[in-house]
C-alpha atoms as one frame of an Amber mdcrd trajectory, in Angstrom:
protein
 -49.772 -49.673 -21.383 -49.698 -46.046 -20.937 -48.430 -45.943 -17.448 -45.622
 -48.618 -18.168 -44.675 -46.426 -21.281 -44.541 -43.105 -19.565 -42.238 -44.813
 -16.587 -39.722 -46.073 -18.969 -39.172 -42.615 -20.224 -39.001 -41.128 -17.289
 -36.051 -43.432 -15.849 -34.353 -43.057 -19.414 -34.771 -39.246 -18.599 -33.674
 -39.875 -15.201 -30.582 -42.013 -16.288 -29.927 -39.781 -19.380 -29.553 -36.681
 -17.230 -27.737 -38.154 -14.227 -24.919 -39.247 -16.877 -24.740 -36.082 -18.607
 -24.713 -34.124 -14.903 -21.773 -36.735 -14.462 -20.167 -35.701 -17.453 -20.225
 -32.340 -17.650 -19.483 -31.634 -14.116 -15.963 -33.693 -14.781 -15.093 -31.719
 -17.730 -16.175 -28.382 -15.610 -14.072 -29.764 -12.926 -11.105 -30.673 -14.901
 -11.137 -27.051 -16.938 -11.808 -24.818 -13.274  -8.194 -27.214 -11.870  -6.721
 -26.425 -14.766  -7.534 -22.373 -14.869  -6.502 -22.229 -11.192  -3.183 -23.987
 -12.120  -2.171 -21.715 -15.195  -3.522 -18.599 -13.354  -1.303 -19.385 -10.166
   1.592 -19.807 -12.008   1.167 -16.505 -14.432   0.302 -14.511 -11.324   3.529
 -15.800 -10.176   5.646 -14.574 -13.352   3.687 -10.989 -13.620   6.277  -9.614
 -12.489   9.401 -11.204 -13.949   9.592  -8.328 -16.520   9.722  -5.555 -14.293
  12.134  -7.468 -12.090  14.310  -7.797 -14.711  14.115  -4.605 -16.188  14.911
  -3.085 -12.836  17.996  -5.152 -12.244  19.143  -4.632 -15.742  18.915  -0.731
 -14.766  20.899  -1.096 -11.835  24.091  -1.383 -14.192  23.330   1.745 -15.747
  22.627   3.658 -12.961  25.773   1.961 -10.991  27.567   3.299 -14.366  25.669
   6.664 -14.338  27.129   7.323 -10.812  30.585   6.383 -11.747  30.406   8.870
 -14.569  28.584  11.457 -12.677  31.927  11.157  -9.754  34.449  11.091 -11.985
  33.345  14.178 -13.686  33.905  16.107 -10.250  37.544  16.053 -11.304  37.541
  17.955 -14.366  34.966  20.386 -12.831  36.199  23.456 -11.458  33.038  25.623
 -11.386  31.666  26.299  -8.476  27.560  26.132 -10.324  28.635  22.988 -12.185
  29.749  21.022  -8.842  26.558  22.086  -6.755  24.578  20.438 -10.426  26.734
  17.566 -10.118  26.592  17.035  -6.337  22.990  17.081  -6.816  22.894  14.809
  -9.727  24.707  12.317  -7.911  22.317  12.557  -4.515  19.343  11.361  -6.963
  21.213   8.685  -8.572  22.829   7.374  -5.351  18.742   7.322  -3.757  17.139
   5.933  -6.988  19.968   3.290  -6.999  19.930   2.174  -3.202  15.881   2.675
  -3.473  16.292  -0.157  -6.064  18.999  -2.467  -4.791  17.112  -2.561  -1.402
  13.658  -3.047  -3.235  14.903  -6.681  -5.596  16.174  -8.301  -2.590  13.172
  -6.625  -0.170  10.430  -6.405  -2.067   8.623  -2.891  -3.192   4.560  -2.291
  -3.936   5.177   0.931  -5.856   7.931  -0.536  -7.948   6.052  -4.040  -8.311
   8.674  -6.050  -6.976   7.994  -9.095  -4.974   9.839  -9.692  -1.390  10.673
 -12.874  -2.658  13.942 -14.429  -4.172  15.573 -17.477  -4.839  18.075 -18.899
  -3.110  20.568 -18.369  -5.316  19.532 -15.177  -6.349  20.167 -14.019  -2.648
  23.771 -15.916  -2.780  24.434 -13.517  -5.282  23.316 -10.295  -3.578  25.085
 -11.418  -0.530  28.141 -11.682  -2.422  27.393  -8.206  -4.382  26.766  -6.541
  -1.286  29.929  -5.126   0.019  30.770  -3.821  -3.422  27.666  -2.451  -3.636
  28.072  -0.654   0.510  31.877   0.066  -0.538  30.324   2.405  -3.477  27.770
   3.745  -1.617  29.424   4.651   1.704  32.141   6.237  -0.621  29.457   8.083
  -2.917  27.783   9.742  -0.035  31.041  10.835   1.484  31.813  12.600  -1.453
  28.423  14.238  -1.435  29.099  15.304   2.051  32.517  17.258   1.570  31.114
  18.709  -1.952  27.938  19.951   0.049  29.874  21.089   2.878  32.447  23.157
   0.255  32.041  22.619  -3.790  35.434  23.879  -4.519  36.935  20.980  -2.486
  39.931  19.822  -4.015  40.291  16.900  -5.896  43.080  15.158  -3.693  40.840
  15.298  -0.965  38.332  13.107  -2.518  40.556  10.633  -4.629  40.248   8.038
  -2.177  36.817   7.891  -2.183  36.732   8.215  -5.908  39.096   5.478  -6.328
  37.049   3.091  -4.170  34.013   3.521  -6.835  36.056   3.381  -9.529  37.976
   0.362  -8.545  34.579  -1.526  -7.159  32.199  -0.688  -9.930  33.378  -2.740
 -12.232  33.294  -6.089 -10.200  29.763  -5.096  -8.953  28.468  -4.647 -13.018
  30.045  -8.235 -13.584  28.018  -9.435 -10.476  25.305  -7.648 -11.927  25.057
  -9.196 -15.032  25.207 -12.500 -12.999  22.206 -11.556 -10.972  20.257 -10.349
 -14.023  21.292 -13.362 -16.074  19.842 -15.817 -12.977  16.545 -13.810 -12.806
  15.708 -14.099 -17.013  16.988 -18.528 -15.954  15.106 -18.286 -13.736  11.812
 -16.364 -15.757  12.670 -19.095 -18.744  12.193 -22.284 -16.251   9.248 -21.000
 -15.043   7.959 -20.704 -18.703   8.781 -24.063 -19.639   7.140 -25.643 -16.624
   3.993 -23.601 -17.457   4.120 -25.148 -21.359   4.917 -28.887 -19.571   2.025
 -28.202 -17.193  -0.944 -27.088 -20.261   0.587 -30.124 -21.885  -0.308 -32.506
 -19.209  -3.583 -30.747 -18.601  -4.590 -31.093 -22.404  -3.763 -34.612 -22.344
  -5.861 -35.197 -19.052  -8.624 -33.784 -20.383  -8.647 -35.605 -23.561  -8.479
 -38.522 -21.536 -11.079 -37.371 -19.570 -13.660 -36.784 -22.664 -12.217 -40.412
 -24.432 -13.867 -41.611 -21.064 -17.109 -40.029 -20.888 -17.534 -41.104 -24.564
 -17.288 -44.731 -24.033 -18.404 -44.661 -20.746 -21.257 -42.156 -21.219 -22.274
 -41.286 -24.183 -21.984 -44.111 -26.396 -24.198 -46.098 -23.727 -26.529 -42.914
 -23.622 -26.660 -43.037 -27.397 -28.219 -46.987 -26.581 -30.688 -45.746 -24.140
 -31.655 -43.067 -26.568 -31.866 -45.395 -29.491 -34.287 -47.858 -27.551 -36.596
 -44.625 -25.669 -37.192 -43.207 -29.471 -38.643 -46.932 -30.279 -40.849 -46.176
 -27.051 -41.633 -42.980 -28.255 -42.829 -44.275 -31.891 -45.036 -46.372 -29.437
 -46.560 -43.550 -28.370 -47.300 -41.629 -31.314 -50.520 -44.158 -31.488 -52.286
 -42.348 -28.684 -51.481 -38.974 -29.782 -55.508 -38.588 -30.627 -55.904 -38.969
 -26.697 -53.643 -35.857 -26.064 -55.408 -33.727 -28.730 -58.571 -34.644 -26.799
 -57.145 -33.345 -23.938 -56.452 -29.864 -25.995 -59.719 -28.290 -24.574 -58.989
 -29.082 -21.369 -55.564 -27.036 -21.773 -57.417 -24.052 -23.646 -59.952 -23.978
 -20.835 -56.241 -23.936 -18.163 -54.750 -21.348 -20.484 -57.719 -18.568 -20.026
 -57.273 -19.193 -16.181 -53.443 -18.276 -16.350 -54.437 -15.073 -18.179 -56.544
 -14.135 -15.611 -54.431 -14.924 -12.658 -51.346 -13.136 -14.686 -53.770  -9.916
 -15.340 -54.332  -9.807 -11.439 -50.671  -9.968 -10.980 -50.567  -6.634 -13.412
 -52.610  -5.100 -11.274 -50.996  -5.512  -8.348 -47.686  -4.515  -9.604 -48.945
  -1.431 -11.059 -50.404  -0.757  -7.417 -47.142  -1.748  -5.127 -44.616  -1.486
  -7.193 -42.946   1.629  -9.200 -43.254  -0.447 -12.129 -43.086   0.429 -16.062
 -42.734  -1.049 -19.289 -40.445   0.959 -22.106 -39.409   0.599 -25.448 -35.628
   0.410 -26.312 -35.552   3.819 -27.513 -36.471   5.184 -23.873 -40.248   5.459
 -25.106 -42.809   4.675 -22.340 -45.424   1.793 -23.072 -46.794   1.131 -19.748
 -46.133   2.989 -16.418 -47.734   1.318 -12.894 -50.205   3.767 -10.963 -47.757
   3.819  -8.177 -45.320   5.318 -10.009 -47.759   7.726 -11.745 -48.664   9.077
  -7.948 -45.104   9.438  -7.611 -44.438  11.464 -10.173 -47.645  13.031 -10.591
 -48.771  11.686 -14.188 -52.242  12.106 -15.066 -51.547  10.973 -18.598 -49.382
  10.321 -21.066 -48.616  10.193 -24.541 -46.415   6.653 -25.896 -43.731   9.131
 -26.993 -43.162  10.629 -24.122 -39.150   9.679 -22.619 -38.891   8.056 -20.083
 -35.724   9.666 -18.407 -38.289  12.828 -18.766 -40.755  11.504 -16.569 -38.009
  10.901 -14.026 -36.610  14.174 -13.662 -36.782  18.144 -15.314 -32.883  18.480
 -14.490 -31.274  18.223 -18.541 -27.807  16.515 -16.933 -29.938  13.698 -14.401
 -32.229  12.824 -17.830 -28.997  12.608 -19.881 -27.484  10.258 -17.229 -30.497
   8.290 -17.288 -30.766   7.754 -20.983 -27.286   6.769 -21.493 -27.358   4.952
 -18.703 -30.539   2.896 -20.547 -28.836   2.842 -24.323 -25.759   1.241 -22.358
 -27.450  -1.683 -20.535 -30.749  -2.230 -22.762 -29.261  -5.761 -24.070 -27.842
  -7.006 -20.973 -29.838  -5.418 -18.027 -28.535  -3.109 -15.223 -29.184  -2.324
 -11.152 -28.194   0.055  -9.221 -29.247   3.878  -8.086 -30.573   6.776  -9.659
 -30.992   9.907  -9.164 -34.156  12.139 -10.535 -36.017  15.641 -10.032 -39.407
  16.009  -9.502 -41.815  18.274 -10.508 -41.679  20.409  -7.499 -37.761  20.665
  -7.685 -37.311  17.959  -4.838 -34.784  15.086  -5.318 -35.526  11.842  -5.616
 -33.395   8.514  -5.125 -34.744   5.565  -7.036 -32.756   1.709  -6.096 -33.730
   0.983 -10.249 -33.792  -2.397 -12.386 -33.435  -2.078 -15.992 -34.327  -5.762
 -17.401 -34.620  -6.832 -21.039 -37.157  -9.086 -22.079 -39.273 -10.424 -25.004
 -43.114 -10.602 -25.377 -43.156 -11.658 -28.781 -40.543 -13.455 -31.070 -40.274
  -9.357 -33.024 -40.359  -7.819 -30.240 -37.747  -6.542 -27.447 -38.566  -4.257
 -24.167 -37.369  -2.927 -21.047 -39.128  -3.864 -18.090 -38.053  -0.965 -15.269
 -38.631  -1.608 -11.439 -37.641   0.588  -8.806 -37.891   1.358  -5.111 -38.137
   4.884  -3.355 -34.353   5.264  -1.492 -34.260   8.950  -0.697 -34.357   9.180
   2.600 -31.692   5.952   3.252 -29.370   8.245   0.607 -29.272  10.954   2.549
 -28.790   9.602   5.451 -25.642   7.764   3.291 -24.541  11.261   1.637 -24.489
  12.290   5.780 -22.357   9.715   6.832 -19.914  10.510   3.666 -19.642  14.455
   4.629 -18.724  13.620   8.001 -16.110  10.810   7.325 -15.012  12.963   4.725
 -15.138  16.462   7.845 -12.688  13.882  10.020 -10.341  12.996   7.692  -9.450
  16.492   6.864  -9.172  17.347  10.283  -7.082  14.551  10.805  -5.016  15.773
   7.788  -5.087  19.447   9.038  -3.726  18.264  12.479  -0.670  16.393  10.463
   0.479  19.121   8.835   0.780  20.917  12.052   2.658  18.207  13.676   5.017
  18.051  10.438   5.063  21.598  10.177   6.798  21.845  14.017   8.660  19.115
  13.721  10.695  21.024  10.184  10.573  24.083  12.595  12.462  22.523  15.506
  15.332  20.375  13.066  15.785  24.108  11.285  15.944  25.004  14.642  18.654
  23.001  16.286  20.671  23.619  12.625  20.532  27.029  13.372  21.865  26.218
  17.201  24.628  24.184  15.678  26.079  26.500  13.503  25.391  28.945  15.841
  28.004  27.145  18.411  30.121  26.055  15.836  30.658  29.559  14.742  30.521
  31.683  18.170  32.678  29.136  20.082  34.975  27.225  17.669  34.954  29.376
  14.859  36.507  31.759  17.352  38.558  29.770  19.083  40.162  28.731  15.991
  40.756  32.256  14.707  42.446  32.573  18.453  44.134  30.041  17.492  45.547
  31.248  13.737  46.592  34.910  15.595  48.629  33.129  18.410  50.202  30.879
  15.848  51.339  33.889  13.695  52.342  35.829  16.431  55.044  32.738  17.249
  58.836  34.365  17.522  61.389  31.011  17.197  63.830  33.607  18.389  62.757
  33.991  21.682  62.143  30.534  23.075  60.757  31.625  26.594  57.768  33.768
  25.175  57.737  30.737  22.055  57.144  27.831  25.251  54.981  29.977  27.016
  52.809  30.385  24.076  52.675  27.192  23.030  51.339  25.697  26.483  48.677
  28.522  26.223  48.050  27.278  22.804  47.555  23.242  24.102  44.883  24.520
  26.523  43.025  26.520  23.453  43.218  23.179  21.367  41.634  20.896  24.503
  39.086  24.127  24.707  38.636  23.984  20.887  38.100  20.355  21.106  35.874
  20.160  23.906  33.828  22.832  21.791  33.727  20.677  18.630  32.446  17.434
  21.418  29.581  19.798  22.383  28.717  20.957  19.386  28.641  17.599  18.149
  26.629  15.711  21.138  22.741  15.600  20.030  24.036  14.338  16.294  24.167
  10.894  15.591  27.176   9.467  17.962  29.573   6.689  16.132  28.664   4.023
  18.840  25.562   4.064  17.117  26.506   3.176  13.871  29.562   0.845  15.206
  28.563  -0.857  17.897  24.385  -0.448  18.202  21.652   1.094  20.353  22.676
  -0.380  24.137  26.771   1.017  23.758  25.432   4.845  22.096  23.097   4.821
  25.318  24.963   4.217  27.818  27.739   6.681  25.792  24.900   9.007  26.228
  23.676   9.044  29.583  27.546   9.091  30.760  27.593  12.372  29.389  25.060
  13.870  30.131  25.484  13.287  33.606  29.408  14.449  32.747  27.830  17.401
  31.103  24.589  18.481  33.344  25.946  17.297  37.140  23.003  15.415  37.786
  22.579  10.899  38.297  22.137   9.385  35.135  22.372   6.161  35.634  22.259
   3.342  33.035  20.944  -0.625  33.869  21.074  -3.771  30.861  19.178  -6.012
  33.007  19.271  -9.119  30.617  22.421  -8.036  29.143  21.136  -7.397  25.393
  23.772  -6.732  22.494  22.070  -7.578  19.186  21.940  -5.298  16.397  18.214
  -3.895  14.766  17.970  -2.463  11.829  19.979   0.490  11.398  16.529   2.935
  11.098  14.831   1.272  14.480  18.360   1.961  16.189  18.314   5.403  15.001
  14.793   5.960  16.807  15.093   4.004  19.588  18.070   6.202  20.749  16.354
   9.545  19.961  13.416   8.750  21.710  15.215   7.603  24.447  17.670  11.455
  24.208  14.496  12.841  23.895  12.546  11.877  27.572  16.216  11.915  29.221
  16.530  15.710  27.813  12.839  16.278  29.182  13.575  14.806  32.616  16.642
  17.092  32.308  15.124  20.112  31.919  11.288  20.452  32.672  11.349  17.693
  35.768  13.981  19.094  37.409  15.130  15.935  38.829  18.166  15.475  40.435
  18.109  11.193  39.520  17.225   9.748  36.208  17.643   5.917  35.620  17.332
   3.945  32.254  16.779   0.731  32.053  16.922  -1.717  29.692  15.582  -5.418
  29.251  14.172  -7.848  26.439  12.380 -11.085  26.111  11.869 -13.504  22.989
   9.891 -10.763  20.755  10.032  -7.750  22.746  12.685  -4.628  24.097  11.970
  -2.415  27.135  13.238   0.439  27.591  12.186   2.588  30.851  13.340   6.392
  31.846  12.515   6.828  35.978  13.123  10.762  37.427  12.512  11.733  40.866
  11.451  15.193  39.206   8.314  17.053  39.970   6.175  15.083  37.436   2.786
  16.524  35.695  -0.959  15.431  34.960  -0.455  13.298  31.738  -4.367  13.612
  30.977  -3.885  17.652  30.572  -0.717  17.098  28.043  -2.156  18.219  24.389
  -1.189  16.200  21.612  -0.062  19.478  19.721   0.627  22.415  21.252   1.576
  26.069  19.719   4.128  28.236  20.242   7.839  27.688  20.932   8.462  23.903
  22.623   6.013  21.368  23.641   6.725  19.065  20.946   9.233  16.307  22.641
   6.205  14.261  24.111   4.610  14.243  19.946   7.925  13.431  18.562   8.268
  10.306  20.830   4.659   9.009  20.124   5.673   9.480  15.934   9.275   7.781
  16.168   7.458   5.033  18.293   4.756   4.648  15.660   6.936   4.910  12.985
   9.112   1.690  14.081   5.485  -0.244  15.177   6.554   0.259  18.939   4.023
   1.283  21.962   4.675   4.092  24.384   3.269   4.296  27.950   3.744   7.401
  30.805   3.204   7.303  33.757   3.227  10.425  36.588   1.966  11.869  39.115
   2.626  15.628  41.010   5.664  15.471  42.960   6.394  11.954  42.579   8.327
  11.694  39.414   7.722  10.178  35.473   8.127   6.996  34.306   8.258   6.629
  30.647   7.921   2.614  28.736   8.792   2.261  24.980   8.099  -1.366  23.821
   9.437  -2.746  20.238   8.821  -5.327  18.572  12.138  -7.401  17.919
């Protein structure tokens, strides 16, 4: 009777907790879907506010701008204008910074790259108003930086053009911001539709397991509790048994006072009050720390170390975790001034139904830390001298542009700023009443205008040439190796093997030709080559651009990475532009048989 009983209770058990492992895993299942479901969809509208906000500014700073120009004409100070010019450089960057970043994307601004596609209708349409302002902004800039006491009539077409396009692009504005918050409010009203149908599923779901799962559980336990009165008859057979269990319980006691011991002989092992109070401390531990003996009062952040800040770590490290248990490292002093690194366990638990300890176990870590603090000083020695070797590099690089300023001017104002004062004298000096000397002077003055001119070409070459900017990268270099070969005497020859014309990104362009201006200029003048030949060629993701000379080439492998004093720098500003626009660089020489240099980029 007793076997029969105890196997129908144990496939009610069985049954019971098979349908309750059925239920509960479906209502687990259906709350994890739907946290994964409201969580995607709020991580998706985190940033709705700040997109909002940002486009919302753009009016005022668009506005801001306006103001900031128009104030130029009622200015005639010299102080105020330089203010103003420089008032109206930070709202120009902040406001481009900005209008690039909502249609882009921007980490340090929190914007996503993302947008609609009517969203980017709209900023295709608010574009050119937005270029118009800004191309006319920045020209102002220019001739205010180049002289403040410009006059007003000089700059009233540009000031026009912002004036005349603002307005339209704060309408479109508006537009955009009012299609972001439409946008924000759909996305809110799917999320409500969305808990909806989730709270409905799962009511469904627990209308199920009630009538398929509880109620008939509430049967099963309705008929095992008639089973169970059943067995409350041989309940004088189980008390019988009761020695039998005393007589198992002294054994445990035993075998759990042997597993003591050994704790308190492997382990660093101690038992401690809330308060930090010791109770019990393993021998171990005691050899560690060289206790004899103790009194129960004694701290234990004491015991671990004589340093005052390590013990006040320690014991608010203790007060902090004491209900919910803590692991990690620790740090302690011992007696003889040596540290110590303990890998420590703080865990809570309860010997009696009153009464609440700490149960501490640790393992010695000191060597294995110092070998980690090791590691961390010399990471930490190589990143500096990573750093130090940057500022170097940036340091020469703000050295050479000062440098070639400095050039500039100094051409403009030896050869044309001459030239032109030539030019002034032999204008004044003009008699209409003597027409021979007047013709004669005038022919003399054409040649000083094509000499003046040619001046202002020179002056001009290494800046940014308008093929660039108009017509891309391939037109601005072969502009540029016709004259240099015009200019220096020497083959420069340009090739477009596979006939590329596209236009990159205005910043890649920029590189791309000054790296190539760059290893032309150093075949030019260090290789002393008589040939130089460019090359250019693409494929599906990749352009190639190669510079041959038939100069006297070098040892690339002695060629420093940084080198002091005047020059040197060309072959470190190539490798940064390269980097900078995700490109590869490759050189190749060898004495007396020329350089080949290879940029790659990525299309």
């Amino acid at each position: 009777m007793t076997t029969i009983s105890n196997s129908l209770d144990q496939r009610t058990f069985d049954k019971l907790r098979r349908l309750y492992i059925i239920a509960l895993s479906t209502i687990a299942f259906s709350v994890i879907i739907s946290q994964i479901l409201v969580r995607n969809h709020l991580n998706n509208q985190e940033s709705d506010s700040t997109v909002i906000n940002i486009a919302g500014r753009q009016r005022m700073l668009s506005q801001k701008l306006t103001k900031e120009i128009v104030s130029i004409t009622v200015s005639k100070d010299e102080i105020h204008r330089v203010l103003l010019t420089n008032k109206i450089k930070k709202t120009i960057s902040l406001w481009a910074l900005s209008h690039y970043s909502l249609q882009k994307g921007n980490d340090s601004l929190g914007l996503p790259a993302k947008n609609s596609k009517d969203i980017q209708e709209k900023f295709a349409n608010i574009n050119p108003y937005f270029n118009v302002i800004q191309t006319a902004s920045k020209s102002i800039v220019q001739q205010l930086e180049s002289n403040p006491l410009v006059g007003v009539t000089a700059i009233t077409s540009d000031i026009e053009k912002v004036t005349n396009n603002e307005s339209t692009f704060l309408t479109m504005m508006d537009d955009i911001v009012n299609q972001y918050d439409k946008e924000a409010d759909a996305k809110v009203a799917w999320l409500r539709k969305l808990e909806f149908l989730l709270m409905a599923l799962t009511l469904l779901i627990l209308l199920g397991e009630f009538l398929f799962i509880f109620w008939p559980a509430a049967k099963s336990v309705k008929a095992t509790l008639a089973d169970l009165l059943m067995a409350e008859k041989k309940a004088k057979k189980m008390a019988f048994d009761a020695d039998e269990l005393s007589v198992a319980k002294e054994k445990s006691i035993k075998e759990l006072r042997a597993l003591s011991h050994a704790m308190d002989e492997t382990l660093l092992f101690a038992r401690i009050s809330p308060e930090g109070s010791l109770i019990h401390i393993g021998n171990k531990f005691s050899r560690l720390f060289k206790l004899s003996k103790f009194k129960k009062e004694v701290l234990f952040w004491n015991i671990i170390s004589n340093n005052a800040n390590e013990q006040l770590a320690i014991e608010q490290l203790i007060n902090k975790h004491k209900k919910i248990g803590w692991q990690g490292e620790v740090k302690g002093t011992k007696k003889d001034n040596s540290d110590i690194w303990l890998e420590m366990s703080v865990i809570p638990y309860r010997p009696t139904e009153d009464k609440s300890e700490l149960l501490i176990i640790a393992s010695e870590i000191t060597e294995r830390k110092k070998a980690q603090i090791e590691i961390e000083r010399l990471t930490k020695k190589s990143f500096e001298e990573k750093m130090s070797q940057q500022k170097i590099i940036s340091s020469k690089i703000i050295e050479n542009q000062e440098k070639e300023q400095n050039r500039i001017a100094k051409d403009v104002h030896d050869g044309i700023g001459q030239m032109l004062t030539g030019l002034k004298y032999n204008l004044e000096s003009i008699n209409v009443d003597d027409l021979e000397k007047t013709t004669s002077k005038i022919e003399h003055l054409k040649e000083l205008t094509s000499s003046i001119i040619k001046g202002v070409r020179t002056a001009t070459f290494n800046l940014t040439p308008p093929e660039l900017s108009d017509h891309g990268v391939v037109p601005a270099i072969s502009k540029l190796t016709k004259e240099l070969e015009r200019l220096t005497g020497k083959e420069i020859l340009f090739f477009n093997k596979t006939d590329f014309n596209k236009r990159l990104d205005s910043l890649i362009e920029i590189n791309i030709y000054r790296i190539t201006q760059e290893a032309i200029n150093n075949a030019i003048k260090y290789a002393q080559s008589s040939h130089i030949l460019v090359s250019l060629s693409h494929s599906k993701n990749m352009l190639s651009i190669v510079i041959d000379d038939n100069g006297k080439g070098f040892e690339p492998s002695k060629v420093k990475k940084v080198k002091n004093g005047d020059g040197g720098m060309g072959m470190t500003f190539m490798k940064e532009r390269i980097k900078y626009i995700d490109g590869r660089m490759f050189l190749t020489s060898e004495l007396e048989k020329g350089t080949r240099v290879t940029f790659n980029i990525p299309l």
